[in-house]
CSV table of C-alpha atoms in Angstrom, one decimal:
chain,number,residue,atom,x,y,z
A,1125,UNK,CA,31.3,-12.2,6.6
A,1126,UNK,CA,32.4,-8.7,6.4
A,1127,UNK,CA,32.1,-8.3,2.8
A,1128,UNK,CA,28.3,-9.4,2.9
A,1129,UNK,CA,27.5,-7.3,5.8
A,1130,UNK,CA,29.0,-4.2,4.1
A,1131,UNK,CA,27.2,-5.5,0.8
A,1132,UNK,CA,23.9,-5.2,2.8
A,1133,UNK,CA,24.5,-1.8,4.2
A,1134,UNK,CA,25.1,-0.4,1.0
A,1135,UNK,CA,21.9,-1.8,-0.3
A,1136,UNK,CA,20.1,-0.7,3.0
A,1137,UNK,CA,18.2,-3.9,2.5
A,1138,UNK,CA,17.1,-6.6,5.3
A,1139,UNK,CA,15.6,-9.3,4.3
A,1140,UNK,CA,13.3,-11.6,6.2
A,1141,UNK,CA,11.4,-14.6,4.9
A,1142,UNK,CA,8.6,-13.1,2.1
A,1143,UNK,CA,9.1,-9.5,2.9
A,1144,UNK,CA,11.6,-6.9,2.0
A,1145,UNK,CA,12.9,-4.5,4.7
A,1146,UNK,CA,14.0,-1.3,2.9
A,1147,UNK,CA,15.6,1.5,4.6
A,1148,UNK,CA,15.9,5.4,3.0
A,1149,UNK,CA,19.3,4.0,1.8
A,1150,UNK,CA,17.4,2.0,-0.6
A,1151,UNK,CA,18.5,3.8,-4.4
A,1152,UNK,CA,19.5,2.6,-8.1
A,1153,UNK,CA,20.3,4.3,-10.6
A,1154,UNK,CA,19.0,5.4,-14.3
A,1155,UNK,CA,20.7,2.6,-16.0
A,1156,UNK,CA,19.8,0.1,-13.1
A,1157,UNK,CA,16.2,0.9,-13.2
A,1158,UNK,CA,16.3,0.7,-16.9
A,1159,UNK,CA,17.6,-2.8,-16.6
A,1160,UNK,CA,15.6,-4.1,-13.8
A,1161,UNK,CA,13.1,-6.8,-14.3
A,1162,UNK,CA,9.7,-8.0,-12.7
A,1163,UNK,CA,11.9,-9.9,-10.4
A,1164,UNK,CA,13.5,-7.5,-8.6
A,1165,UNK,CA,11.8,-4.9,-6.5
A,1166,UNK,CA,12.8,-0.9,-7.2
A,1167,UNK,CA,11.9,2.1,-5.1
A,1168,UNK,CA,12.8,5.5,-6.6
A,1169,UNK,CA,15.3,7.7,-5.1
A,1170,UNK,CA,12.8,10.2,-4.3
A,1171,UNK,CA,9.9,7.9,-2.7
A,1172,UNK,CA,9.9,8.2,1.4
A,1173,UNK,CA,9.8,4.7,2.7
A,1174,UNK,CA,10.2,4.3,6.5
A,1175,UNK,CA,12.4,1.8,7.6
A,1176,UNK,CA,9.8,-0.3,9.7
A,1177,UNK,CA,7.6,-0.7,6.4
A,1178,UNK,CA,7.2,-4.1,5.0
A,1179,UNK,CA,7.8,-4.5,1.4
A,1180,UNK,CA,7.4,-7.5,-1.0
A,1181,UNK,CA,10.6,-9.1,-2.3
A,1182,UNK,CA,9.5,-9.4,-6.1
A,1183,UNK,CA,8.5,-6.7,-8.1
A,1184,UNK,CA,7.4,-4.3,-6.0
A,1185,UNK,CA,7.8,-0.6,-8.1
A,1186,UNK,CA,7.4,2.3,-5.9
A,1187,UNK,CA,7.5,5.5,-7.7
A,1188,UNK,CA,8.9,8.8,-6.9
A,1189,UNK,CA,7.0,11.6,-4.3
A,1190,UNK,CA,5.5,8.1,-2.7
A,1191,UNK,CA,5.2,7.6,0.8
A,1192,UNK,CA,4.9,4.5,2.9
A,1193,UNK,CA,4.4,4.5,6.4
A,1194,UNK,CA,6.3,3.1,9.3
A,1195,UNK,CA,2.9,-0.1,10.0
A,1196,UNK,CA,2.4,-0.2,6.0
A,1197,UNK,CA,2.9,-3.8,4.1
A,1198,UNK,CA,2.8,-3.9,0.6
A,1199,UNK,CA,2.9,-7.1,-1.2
A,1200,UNK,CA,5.1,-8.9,-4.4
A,1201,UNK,CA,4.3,-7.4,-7.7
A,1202,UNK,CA,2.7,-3.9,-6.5
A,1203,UNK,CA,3.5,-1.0,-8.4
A,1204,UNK,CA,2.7,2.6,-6.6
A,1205,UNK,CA,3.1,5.2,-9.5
A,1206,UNK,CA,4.1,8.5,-8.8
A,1207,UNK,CA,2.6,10.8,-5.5
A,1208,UNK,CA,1.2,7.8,-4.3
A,1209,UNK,CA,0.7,7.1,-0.8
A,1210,UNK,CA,0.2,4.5,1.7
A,1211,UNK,CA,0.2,5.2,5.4
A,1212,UNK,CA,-1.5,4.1,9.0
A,1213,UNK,CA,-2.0,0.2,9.2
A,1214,UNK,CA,-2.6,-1.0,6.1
A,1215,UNK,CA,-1.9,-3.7,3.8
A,1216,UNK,CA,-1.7,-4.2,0.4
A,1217,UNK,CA,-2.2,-7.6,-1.3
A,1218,UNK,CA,0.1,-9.0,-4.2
A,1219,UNK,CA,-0.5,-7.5,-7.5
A,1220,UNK,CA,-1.9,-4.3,-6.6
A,1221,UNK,CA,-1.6,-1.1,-8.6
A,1222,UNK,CA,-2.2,2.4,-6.8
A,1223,UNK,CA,-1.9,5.1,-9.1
A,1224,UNK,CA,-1.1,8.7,-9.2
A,1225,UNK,CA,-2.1,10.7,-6.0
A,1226,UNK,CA,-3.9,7.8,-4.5
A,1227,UNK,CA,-4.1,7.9,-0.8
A,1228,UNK,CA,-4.3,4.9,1.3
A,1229,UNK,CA,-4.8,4.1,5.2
A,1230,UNK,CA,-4.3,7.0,7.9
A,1231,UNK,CA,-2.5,6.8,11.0
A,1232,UNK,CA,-5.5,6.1,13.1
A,1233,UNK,CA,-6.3,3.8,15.4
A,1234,UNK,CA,-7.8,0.5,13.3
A,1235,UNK,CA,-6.9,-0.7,9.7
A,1236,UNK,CA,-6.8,-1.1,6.2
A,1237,UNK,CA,-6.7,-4.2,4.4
A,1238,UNK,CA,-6.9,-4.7,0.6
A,1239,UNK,CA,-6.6,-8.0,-1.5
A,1240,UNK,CA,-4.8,-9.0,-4.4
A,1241,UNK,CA,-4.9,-7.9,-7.7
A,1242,UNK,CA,-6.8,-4.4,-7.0
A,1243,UNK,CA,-6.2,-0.9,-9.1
A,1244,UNK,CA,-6.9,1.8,-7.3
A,1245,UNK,CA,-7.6,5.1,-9.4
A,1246,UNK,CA,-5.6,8.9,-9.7
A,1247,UNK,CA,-6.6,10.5,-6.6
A,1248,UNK,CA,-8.9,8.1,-4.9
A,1249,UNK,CA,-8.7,8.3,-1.1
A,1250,UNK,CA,-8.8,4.8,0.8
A,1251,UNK,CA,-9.0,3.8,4.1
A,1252,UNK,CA,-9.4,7.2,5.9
A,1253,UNK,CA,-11.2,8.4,8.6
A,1254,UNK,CA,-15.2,8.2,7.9
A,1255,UNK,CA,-17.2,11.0,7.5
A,1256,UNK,CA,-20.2,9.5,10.0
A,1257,UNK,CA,-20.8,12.2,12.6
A,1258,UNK,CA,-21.6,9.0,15.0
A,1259,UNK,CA,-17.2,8.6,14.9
A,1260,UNK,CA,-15.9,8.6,18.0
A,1261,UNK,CA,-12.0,9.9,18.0
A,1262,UNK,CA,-9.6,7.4,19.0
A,1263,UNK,CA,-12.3,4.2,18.0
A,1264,UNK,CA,-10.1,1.4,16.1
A,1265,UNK,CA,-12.6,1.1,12.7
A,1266,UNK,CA,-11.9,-1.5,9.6
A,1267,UNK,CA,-11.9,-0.9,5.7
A,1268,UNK,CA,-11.4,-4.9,4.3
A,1269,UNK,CA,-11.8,-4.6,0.2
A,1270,UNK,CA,-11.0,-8.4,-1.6
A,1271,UNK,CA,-9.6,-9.4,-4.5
A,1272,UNK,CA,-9.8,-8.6,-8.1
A,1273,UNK,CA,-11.5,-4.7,-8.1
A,1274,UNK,CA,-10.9,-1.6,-10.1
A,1275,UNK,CA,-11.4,1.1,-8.1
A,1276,UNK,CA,-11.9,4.5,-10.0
A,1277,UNK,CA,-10.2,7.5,-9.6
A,1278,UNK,CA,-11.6,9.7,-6.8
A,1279,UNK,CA,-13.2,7.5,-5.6
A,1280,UNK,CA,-13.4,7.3,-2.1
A,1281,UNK,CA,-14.1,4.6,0.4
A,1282,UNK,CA,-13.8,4.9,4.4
A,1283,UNK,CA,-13.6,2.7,7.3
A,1284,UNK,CA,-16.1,1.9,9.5
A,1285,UNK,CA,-18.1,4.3,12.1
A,1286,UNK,CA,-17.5,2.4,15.3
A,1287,UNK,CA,-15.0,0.2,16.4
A,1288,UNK,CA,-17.3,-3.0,16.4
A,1289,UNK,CA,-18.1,-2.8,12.4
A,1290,UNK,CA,-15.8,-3.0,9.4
A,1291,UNK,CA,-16.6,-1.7,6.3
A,1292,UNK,CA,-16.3,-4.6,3.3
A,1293,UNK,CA,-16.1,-4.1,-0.3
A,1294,UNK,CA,-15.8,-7.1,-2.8
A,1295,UNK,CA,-16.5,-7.7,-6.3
A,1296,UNK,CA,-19.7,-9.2,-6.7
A,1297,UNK,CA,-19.9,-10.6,-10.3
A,1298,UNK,CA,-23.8,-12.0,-11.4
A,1299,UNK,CA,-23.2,-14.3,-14.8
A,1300,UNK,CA,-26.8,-13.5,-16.4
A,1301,UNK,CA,-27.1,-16.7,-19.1
């Protein structure tokens, strides 16, 4: 029992039942990463990840300079390349792929959900504060984007204006025949 509890401390992992607890303990090194598979998930020694962020169990890359906030939940097979960053409430479905300088969520009241399988662009900002003059400071606003979108770099996509609206952005494919 001792022996596994010291095992997990040196990881600085705590597992719970489809997510990944990782602490700033969290490291592995050159010849580990080069030898890690898909199955396993890897967060570079220089990425900030709080403790209180939820990340998937399986295959989860985060890169180095990344941040992820304390409220942040990033699903199985995400990869965050390097500067990336995901803060505030916001959650990241299974699959996703945030590249470099990519900002997503704030630490405002409200929050940021995006589905599965999404790309997100170099530099595209996410999930932030909108630029509507009607915004009311301290109003809890939505950004909800579904499954399966490429979303270019610098791009960028806010929440809602007012507390009773969420912004929505889904693929919309027409099959002309």
């Amino acid at each position: 029992m001792a022996a596994a509890t010291a095992a997990s401390r040196t990881a600085g992992l705590l597992l719970s039942p489809r997510l990944l607890i990782a602490s700033r303990h969290l490291q592995a090194s050159a010849s580990e990463g080069s030898a890690r598979d898909a199955s396993t998930s890897f967060i570079h020694p220089a990425a900030v990840v709080h403790p209180d962020a939820a990340i998937g169990q399986v295959g989860v890359s985060i890169g180095p300079f990344c941040t992820v906030g304390a409220s942040a939940r990033i699903g199985d097979s995400c990869r965050l390349h390097t500067g990336s960053h995901v803060t505030g409430h916001t959650e990241l479905g299974e699959g996703c792929v945030v590249h470099t300088g990519a900002i997503l969520g704030a630490d405002l009241p409200g929050r940021t959900i995006i589905g599965e399988n999404n790309v997100i662009g170099n530099y595209a900002v996410v999930g932030v504060k909108c630029q509507d003059l009607k915004y009311k400071p301290g109003d809890e606003c939505f950004l909800r984007i579904g499954n399966n979108n490429e979303i270019r770099e610098y791009c960028s996509i806010h929440r809602s204006s007012k507390s009773c609206d969420c912004t929505v952005f889904r693929l919309l494919v027409t099959i002309i025949s």
